[in-house]
Amino acid sequence: MENEFLTIDDVAQNLRVTRQTVSRYIKDKELNAVKISKSYRISTDDFKDFLNKNATVDEPSVSYLRRTKNCSLDYRDKADEFEILFSYVNGDFSPIERNHNQEENRYIFGDNYFVLKKLLDTHKGKIDLVYIDPPFGTGSDFNSINDETVYSDKIVDSEFLEFLRKRLFLLRELLSGEGSIYLHIDKKIGHYVKIIMDEVFGYRNFINDITRIKCNPKNFARNAYGNYSDMILYYAKNRDRQIWHNIREPMNEEKREELFPKKHPKYGYYTTHPIHAPGKTIDGDTGMEWKGLYPPKGRHWRYSREVLTDLDNRGLIEWSETGNPRKIVLASEHKGFKVQDVWEFKDKGLSYVDYPTQKNENLLERIILNSSNESSIVLECFCGSGSTLKSAFRLNRKFIGIDNSAHSLDVVRKTFKRDNVECNFYQYISKD
């Protein structure tokens, strides 16, 4: 951004004001400008200073970083990346309860900003997967089934965005070169968070904006469409190297009945496909006679005659009453469906969960299976109920969880003991 200049039109477009308004800012010396030839130019540094002086806490503004092609949110008290990454924290992890002798599989009680900075000493570049479900900036409290306030969501707007941005920079440094992050967020603020994610991870490393259906359709009386979904932003540390297992969605019974309606006495449910395909071959095996038949005009056998004979001998060619052969395709050989970017994983009611913001464990398992290996470390720094850690443990991954809620600590200790999840518990202690 150094030595780069904006025109009055550039500034007006960024601020969504008229050229006359920008000229007035310059005349009133609210915005520094220099005259180059016959036109005023504003340096990007001066423009950023202007934004910092005039942005409000509640309304972050968007500017375009032309050199990186990324967008950036500008708001008051936005910290410098260098300051976030290299400021020193003086603290350590003190054991609360040890249940195994492994280095990983740990829950750390404390402010996740300080915990993440401390983890950089030992885990920089070692985390393969981050899933986070941060507070959504709604200004609400979340209560347990007995109405105890267990999770407070009071930071809002740009204060929330900067709170999250600082932690995202630290998480980026903890991610391995093959790592990825899934950030679960409410749509009210999610599109601002997308710009923060582009700034931290780079727009090129954006993979998906996943829509998660969280509940049944609503019928509120307000003048708007029903809100029954939230979003998961998925980024890679390096999209060319990320761990990706392409776990497919299994076929359910309804889909099986639609796609494989017939039943074979030996092979089970099936459907049939033509054994010929478009295109004519010249002097090729797939254009020659098989079982007294030739391919239809302008087509060729999809398989060699040897393969067709083998399929027929194994009972995998179905002959119609008119003598038309078709290949039998078995439901048992179906590899499942490519997972799309709309997921239906509904939250359970409060009476069925251990923690008020607890997420569906099938959703967590899909993410963990797709984006980590059995040797991977999975990290969740807004740990809540510990569902992410529990899912990672069941799938033979290592985990690190962080939360500063005493209720979270109590719930995780209780449920992990109940479910035989091996975990050591620590507290971050500041030495300042």
Coordinates of C-alpha atoms in Angstrom, one line a residue:
M1 CA 0.0 0.0 0.0
E2 CA 3.0 2.4 0.4
N3 CA 3.5 5.0 -2.3
E4 CA 0.1 4.2 -3.8
F5 CA -2.4 7.0 -4.5
L6 CA -6.1 7.2 -4.9
T7 CA -8.1 9.7 -6.9
I8 CA -11.0 11.7 -5.6
D9 CA -13.3 9.3 -7.5
D10 CA -11.6 6.3 -5.8
V11 CA -12.2 7.8 -2.4
A12 CA -15.8 8.8 -3.2
Q13 CA -16.6 5.2 -4.3
N14 CA -15.0 3.7 -1.2
L15 CA -16.9 6.0 1.1
R16 CA -20.1 5.9 -1.0
V17 CA -20.3 9.7 -1.1
T18 CA -20.1 12.3 -3.9
R19 CA -16.9 13.9 -5.3
Q20 CA -18.1 17.2 -3.8
T21 CA -18.1 15.6 -0.3
V22 CA -14.6 14.3 -0.7
S23 CA -13.4 17.8 -2.0
R24 CA -15.0 19.3 1.1
Y25 CA -13.0 16.9 3.3
I26 CA -9.8 18.0 1.6
K27 CA -10.7 21.7 1.8
D28 CA -11.5 21.4 5.5
K29 CA -8.2 19.5 6.0
E30 CA -10.0 16.5 7.4
L31 CA -8.4 14.4 4.6
N32 CA -4.8 15.0 3.5
A33 CA -4.2 15.3 -0.3
V34 CA -1.4 16.3 -2.6
K35 CA -1.7 18.0 -6.0
I36 CA -0.1 15.9 -8.8
S37 CA -0.3 17.7 -12.2
K38 CA -3.7 19.4 -12.0
S39 CA -5.5 16.8 -9.9
Y40 CA -5.6 15.9 -6.2
R41 CA -4.3 12.5 -5.1
I42 CA -4.8 10.9 -1.7
S43 CA -2.2 8.4 -0.4
T44 CA -3.5 5.1 0.9
D45 CA -1.9 5.7 4.3
D46 CA -3.7 9.1 4.6
F47 CA -6.9 7.5 3.5
K48 CA -6.5 4.8 6.2
D49 CA -5.8 7.4 8.8
F50 CA -9.0 9.2 7.7
L51 CA -11.0 6.0 8.0
N52 CA -9.6 5.2 11.5
K53 CA -10.5 8.7 12.7
N54 CA -14.0 8.6 11.3
A55 CA -15.2 5.0 11.4
T56 CA -17.7 4.2 14.1
V57 CA -17.7 1.2 16.3
D58 CA -21.0 0.0 15.0
E59 CA -20.5 0.5 11.2
P60 CA -17.3 -0.9 9.7
S61 CA -16.5 0.4 6.3
V62 CA -15.1 -1.6 3.4
S63 CA -12.0 -0.6 1.4
Y64 CA -10.4 -2.4 -1.5
L65 CA -6.8 -3.4 -1.3
R66 CA -5.9 -3.1 -5.0
R67 CA -2.4 -4.7 -4.6
T68 CA -3.7 -8.0 -3.1
K69 CA -7.1 -8.0 -4.7
N70 CA -8.5 -8.6 -1.2
C71 CA -11.1 -6.5 0.6
S72 CA -10.4 -5.2 4.0
L73 CA -12.7 -3.8 6.7
D74 CA -11.6 -0.5 8.2
Y75 CA -12.8 0.4 11.7
R76 CA -11.7 2.0 14.9
D77 CA -8.9 0.3 16.9
K78 CA -8.0 -2.2 14.2
A79 CA -4.7 -3.8 15.3
D80 CA -1.7 -4.2 13.0
E81 CA -1.0 -7.9 12.0
F82 CA 2.6 -7.6 13.2
E83 CA 1.4 -6.4 16.6
I84 CA -1.0 -9.3 16.9
L85 CA 1.5 -12.0 16.0
F86 CA 4.6 -10.7 17.8
S87 CA 3.4 -9.1 21.0
Y88 CA 4.6 -11.1 23.9
V89 CA 2.5 -13.0 26.4
N90 CA 3.9 -14.1 29.7
G91 CA 2.0 -17.2 30.9
D92 CA 2.0 -21.0 31.0
F93 CA -0.4 -24.0 31.3
S94 CA -1.0 -25.4 34.7
P95 CA -2.5 -28.9 35.1
I96 CA -6.1 -29.1 36.5
E97 CA -6.5 -32.9 35.9
R98 CA -4.4 -35.4 34.1
N99 CA -6.0 -38.6 32.7
H100 CA -3.4 -39.9 30.2
N101 CA 0.2 -39.6 29.3
Q102 CA -0.1 -38.3 25.7
E103 CA 1.0 -34.8 24.8
E104 CA -2.2 -34.0 22.9
N105 CA -5.9 -34.5 23.7
R106 CA -6.0 -31.5 26.0
Y107 CA -8.6 -28.9 27.1
I108 CA -7.2 -25.6 28.2
F109 CA -9.3 -23.3 30.3
G110 CA -8.5 -19.6 29.6
D111 CA -8.8 -16.7 27.2
N112 CA -8.3 -18.2 23.8
Y113 CA -6.2 -15.2 22.6
F114 CA -3.5 -15.8 25.2
V115 CA -3.8 -19.6 24.9
L116 CA -3.4 -19.5 21.1
K117 CA -0.3 -17.2 21.4
K118 CA 1.2 -19.6 23.9
L119 CA 0.5 -22.5 21.7
L120 CA 2.6 -20.8 18.9
D121 CA 5.7 -21.7 21.0
T122 CA 5.0 -25.5 20.5
H123 CA 2.4 -26.0 17.8
K124 CA 3.1 -23.5 15.0
G125 CA 2.4 -25.2 11.7
K126 CA 1.2 -28.4 13.4
I127 CA -2.6 -28.1 13.4
D128 CA -4.3 -29.8 10.4
L129 CA -7.9 -28.7 11.1
V130 CA -9.6 -25.9 12.9
Y131 CA -13.3 -25.8 13.5
I132 CA -14.6 -22.8 15.4
D133 CA -18.1 -21.8 16.3
P134 CA -17.5 -18.3 17.8
P135 CA -20.1 -16.1 19.5
F136 CA -22.2 -14.6 16.8
G137 CA -22.3 -11.0 18.0
T138 CA -26.0 -11.1 18.8
G139 CA -25.8 -9.3 22.2
S140 CA -27.5 -12.3 23.8
D141 CA -27.0 -14.7 26.7
F142 CA -27.5 -18.4 26.3
N143 CA -28.9 -20.3 29.2
S144 CA -28.7 -24.0 30.2
I145 CA -31.8 -26.1 30.8
N146 CA -32.0 -24.8 34.5
D147 CA -31.8 -21.1 33.2
E148 CA -28.2 -20.6 34.4
T149 CA -26.4 -18.2 32.1
V150 CA -23.5 -20.2 30.7
Y151 CA -22.5 -18.5 27.4
S152 CA -22.5 -14.7 26.9
D153 CA -22.6 -13.2 23.4
K154 CA -22.3 -9.5 24.3
I155 CA -19.6 -8.2 21.9
V156 CA -21.1 -6.9 18.7
D157 CA -20.3 -5.4 15.4
S158 CA -16.7 -4.1 14.8
E159 CA -15.7 -5.0 18.4
F160 CA -16.7 -8.6 17.6
L161 CA -14.9 -8.5 14.2
E162 CA -11.7 -7.3 15.7
F163 CA -12.0 -9.9 18.5
L164 CA -12.3 -12.6 15.9
R165 CA -9.7 -11.2 13.5
K166 CA -7.0 -11.3 16.1
R167 CA -7.7 -15.0 16.8
L168 CA -7.8 -15.8 13.1
F169 CA -4.3 -14.5 12.6
L170 CA -3.1 -16.8 15.4
L171 CA -5.0 -19.8 14.0
R172 CA -3.5 -19.2 10.6
E173 CA 0.0 -19.5 12.1
L174 CA -0.9 -22.7 13.9
L175 CA -2.3 -24.4 10.8
S176 CA 0.0 -26.7 8.9
G177 CA 0.7 -26.2 5.2
E178 CA -2.0 -28.8 4.5
G179 CA -4.4 -27.4 7.1
S180 CA -7.9 -25.9 6.8
I181 CA -10.4 -23.9 8.9
Y182 CA -14.2 -24.1 9.1
L183 CA -15.8 -21.1 10.7
H184 CA -19.4 -21.5 11.7
I185 CA -21.2 -18.1 11.9
D186 CA -24.6 -16.5 11.8
K187 CA -25.7 -14.8 8.5
K188 CA -26.3 -11.5 10.2
I189 CA -22.6 -10.9 10.5
G190 CA -21.2 -13.7 8.3
H191 CA -20.5 -11.6 5.2
Y192 CA -18.4 -9.2 7.2
V193 CA -16.5 -12.2 8.6
K194 CA -16.0 -13.4 5.0
I195 CA -14.0 -10.2 4.3
I196 CA -12.0 -10.7 7.5
M197 CA -11.2 -14.3 6.4
D198 CA -10.1 -13.0 3.0
E199 CA -7.8 -10.6 4.7
V200 CA -6.2 -13.2 6.9
F201 CA -6.1 -16.3 4.7
G202 CA -6.2 -14.7 1.2
Y203 CA -9.2 -14.7 -1.1
R204 CA -7.6 -17.4 -3.2
N205 CA -7.7 -19.9 -0.3
F206 CA -11.5 -19.6 0.1
I207 CA -13.1 -23.0 -0.7
N208 CA -16.8 -22.9 0.2
D209 CA -19.6 -20.9 1.8
I210 CA -21.6 -23.8 3.2
T211 CA -25.3 -23.2 4.1
R212 CA -26.3 -25.3 7.1
I213 CA -30.0 -25.9 7.6
K214 CA -30.3 -25.7 11.4
C215 CA -34.0 -26.1 12.2
N216 CA -37.4 -26.7 10.8
P217 CA -39.0 -24.0 8.6
K218 CA -40.3 -21.1 10.7
N219 CA -43.6 -19.2 10.3
F220 CA -42.8 -15.9 12.0
A221 CA -45.2 -12.9 11.4
R222 CA -42.4 -10.5 10.4
N223 CA -42.2 -9.2 6.8
A224 CA -39.3 -11.4 5.7
Y225 CA -38.4 -14.9 4.5
G226 CA -38.0 -17.5 7.2
N227 CA -34.5 -17.9 8.7
Y228 CA -33.6 -21.5 9.2
S229 CA -30.0 -21.6 8.1
D230 CA -26.6 -20.4 9.1
M231 CA -23.2 -20.5 7.3
I232 CA -19.9 -22.2 7.5
L233 CA -16.9 -20.5 5.8
Y234 CA -14.3 -23.0 4.7
Y235 CA -10.7 -21.9 3.9
A236 CA -7.5 -23.7 3.3
K237 CA -4.0 -22.5 4.5
N238 CA -3.0 -23.4 0.9
R239 CA -5.7 -24.6 -1.4
D240 CA -3.2 -26.5 -3.6
R241 CA -2.1 -28.7 -0.6
Q242 CA -5.1 -29.1 1.7
I243 CA -6.1 -32.4 3.1
W244 CA -9.2 -33.6 1.3
H245 CA -10.7 -37.1 1.4
N246 CA -13.8 -36.4 -0.7
I247 CA -16.1 -38.4 1.7
R248 CA -19.3 -39.0 -0.2
E249 CA -22.8 -39.0 1.0
P250 CA -24.3 -42.5 1.3
M251 CA -27.5 -43.3 -0.7
N252 CA -30.6 -43.4 1.5
E253 CA -33.5 -45.8 1.0
E254 CA -35.7 -43.3 -0.8
K255 CA -32.9 -42.5 -3.3
R256 CA -32.2 -46.3 -3.7
E257 CA -35.8 -47.0 -4.7
E258 CA -35.6 -44.1 -7.2
L259 CA -32.3 -45.1 -8.8
F260 CA -32.2 -48.9 -8.4
P261 CA -35.8 -50.1 -8.5
K262 CA -35.2 -53.7 -9.7
K263 CA -34.1 -56.7 -7.5
H264 CA -31.8 -59.4 -8.7
P265 CA -32.1 -62.8 -7.0
K266 CA -28.3 -63.0 -6.6
Y267 CA -27.0 -59.4 -6.6
G268 CA -29.8 -57.4 -4.9
Y269 CA -31.1 -54.1 -6.1
Y270 CA -30.1 -52.8 -9.5
T271 CA -30.9 -50.8 -12.6
T272 CA -29.7 -51.2 -16.2
H273 CA -27.7 -49.1 -18.6
P274 CA -27.2 -49.4 -22.4
I275 CA -24.2 -51.4 -23.5
H276 CA -23.6 -49.1 -26.4
A277 CA -22.5 -45.4 -26.6
P278 CA -22.5 -42.6 -29.2
G279 CA -19.8 -42.7 -31.9
K280 CA -18.8 -45.1 -34.6
T281 CA -15.5 -47.0 -34.6
I282 CA -13.7 -48.0 -37.8
D283 CA -12.2 -51.6 -37.8
G284 CA -12.4 -51.7 -34.0
D285 CA -13.5 -54.5 -31.7
T286 CA -16.3 -52.4 -30.2
G287 CA -17.9 -52.0 -33.7
M288 CA -18.0 -55.8 -34.5
E289 CA -20.7 -58.4 -34.1
W290 CA -21.4 -59.8 -30.6
K291 CA -24.0 -62.5 -29.8
G292 CA -25.4 -62.0 -33.3
L293 CA -25.9 -58.3 -32.7
Y294 CA -24.2 -55.1 -34.0
P295 CA -24.3 -51.7 -32.3
P296 CA -27.1 -49.4 -33.5
K297 CA -26.2 -47.1 -36.4
G298 CA -23.8 -44.4 -35.3
R299 CA -22.9 -46.1 -32.0
H300 CA -20.3 -48.6 -30.7
W301 CA -20.2 -51.2 -27.9
R302 CA -19.3 -49.5 -24.6
Y303 CA -17.1 -52.4 -23.7
S304 CA -14.9 -54.9 -25.6
R305 CA -16.6 -58.1 -26.8
E306 CA -14.5 -60.1 -24.3
V307 CA -15.8 -58.0 -21.4
L308 CA -19.4 -58.2 -22.6
T309 CA -19.1 -62.0 -22.7
D310 CA -17.7 -62.1 -19.2
L311 CA -20.6 -59.9 -17.9
D312 CA -23.1 -62.1 -19.6
N313 CA -21.6 -65.2 -18.2
R314 CA -21.8 -63.7 -14.7
G315 CA -25.5 -62.8 -15.1
L316 CA -24.8 -59.1 -15.4
I317 CA -26.4 -58.6 -18.8
E318 CA -30.2 -58.3 -18.8
W319 CA -31.9 -59.5 -22.0
S320 CA -35.3 -58.1 -22.8
E321 CA -38.1 -60.1 -24.3
T322 CA -37.2 -58.6 -27.7
G323 CA -33.5 -59.6 -27.3
N324 CA -32.2 -56.1 -26.3
P325 CA -29.2 -56.5 -23.9
R326 CA -28.5 -54.0 -21.1
K327 CA -25.8 -54.0 -18.4
I328 CA -26.9 -54.5 -14.9
V329 CA -25.7 -51.8 -12.5
L330 CA -25.8 -52.8 -8.8
A331 CA -26.8 -50.6 -6.0
S332 CA -24.2 -52.2 -3.8
E333 CA -21.4 -50.8 -6.1
H334 CA -22.7 -47.2 -5.8
K335 CA -20.0 -45.0 -4.4
G336 CA -22.3 -42.4 -2.9
F337 CA -23.0 -38.8 -3.9
K338 CA -20.7 -35.8 -4.0
V339 CA -21.4 -33.7 -1.0
Q340 CA -22.8 -30.3 -2.1
D341 CA -22.6 -26.9 -0.2
V342 CA -26.1 -27.1 1.4
W343 CA -26.1 -29.4 4.5
E344 CA -29.0 -30.4 6.7
F345 CA -27.8 -31.0 10.2
K346 CA -30.4 -29.7 12.6
D347 CA -29.7 -28.7 16.1
K348 CA -31.3 -30.7 18.9
G349 CA -33.5 -29.0 21.5
L350 CA -32.0 -27.7 24.7
S351 CA -33.4 -30.7 26.8
Y352 CA -31.3 -33.1 24.6
V353 CA -27.9 -31.4 24.8
D354 CA -25.2 -30.8 27.3
Y355 CA -24.6 -27.2 26.3
P356 CA -26.9 -24.5 24.8
T357 CA -24.8 -23.9 21.6
Q358 CA -23.9 -27.5 21.0
K359 CA -23.6 -28.5 17.4
N360 CA -24.8 -31.6 15.6
E361 CA -22.0 -34.3 15.9
N362 CA -22.8 -35.7 12.4
L363 CA -21.9 -32.3 11.0
L364 CA -18.6 -32.3 12.9
E365 CA -17.7 -35.8 11.8
R366 CA -18.2 -34.9 8.1
I367 CA -15.8 -32.0 8.5
I368 CA -13.2 -34.1 10.4
L369 CA -13.3 -37.0 8.0
N370 CA -13.0 -34.8 4.9
S371 CA -10.3 -32.4 6.1
S372 CA -8.0 -34.3 8.5
N373 CA -6.0 -37.6 8.8
E374 CA -5.9 -40.0 11.7
S375 CA -2.6 -38.5 12.7
S376 CA -3.9 -34.9 12.6
I377 CA -4.5 -32.5 15.5
V378 CA -7.9 -30.9 15.5
L379 CA -8.3 -27.6 17.3
E380 CA -11.5 -25.8 18.5
C381 CA -10.9 -22.6 20.5
F382 CA -14.6 -21.8 21.3
C383 CA -15.0 -25.3 22.8
G384 CA -18.3 -25.1 24.5
S385 CA -19.6 -28.6 25.1
G386 CA -16.5 -30.3 23.6
S387 CA -18.5 -32.0 20.8
T388 CA -15.7 -31.2 18.3
L389 CA -13.1 -32.8 20.6
K390 CA -15.3 -35.8 21.2
S391 CA -15.9 -36.3 17.5
A392 CA -12.1 -36.0 16.8
F393 CA -11.4 -38.6 19.5
R394 CA -13.9 -41.1 18.1
L395 CA -12.3 -40.7 14.7
N396 CA -8.8 -41.4 16.1
R397 CA -7.6 -37.8 15.8
K398 CA -5.8 -35.8 18.4
F399 CA -7.4 -32.6 19.7
I400 CA -6.9 -29.3 21.5
G401 CA -9.9 -27.5 23.0
I402 CA -10.0 -24.0 24.5
D403 CA -12.7 -22.1 26.4
N404 CA -12.9 -19.5 29.1
S405 CA -16.3 -20.6 30.5
A406 CA -16.3 -22.4 33.8
H407 CA -19.5 -24.1 32.8
S408 CA -17.9 -25.4 29.6
L409 CA -15.0 -26.8 31.8
D410 CA -17.5 -28.5 34.1
V411 CA -19.6 -29.9 31.2
V412 CA -16.6 -31.2 29.3
R413 CA -15.0 -32.9 32.4
K414 CA -18.3 -34.6 33.2
T415 CA -19.3 -35.7 29.7
F416 CA -15.7 -36.9 28.8
K417 CA -15.6 -39.0 31.9
R418 CA -19.1 -40.4 31.0
D419 CA -18.1 -41.1 27.4
N420 CA -14.5 -42.4 28.1
V421 CA -12.8 -39.6 26.2
E422 CA -9.1 -39.4 27.2
C423 CA -8.3 -35.7 28.0
N424 CA -5.9 -33.8 30.2
F425 CA -7.2 -30.5 31.6
Y426 CA -5.1 -27.3 32.0
Q427 CA -5.5 -23.7 32.9
Y428 CA -3.7 -20.8 31.3
I429 CA -2.0 -18.8 34.1
S430 CA -0.6 -15.3 33.4
K431 CA 2.7 -14.5 35.0
D432 CA 2.3 -10.7 34.5

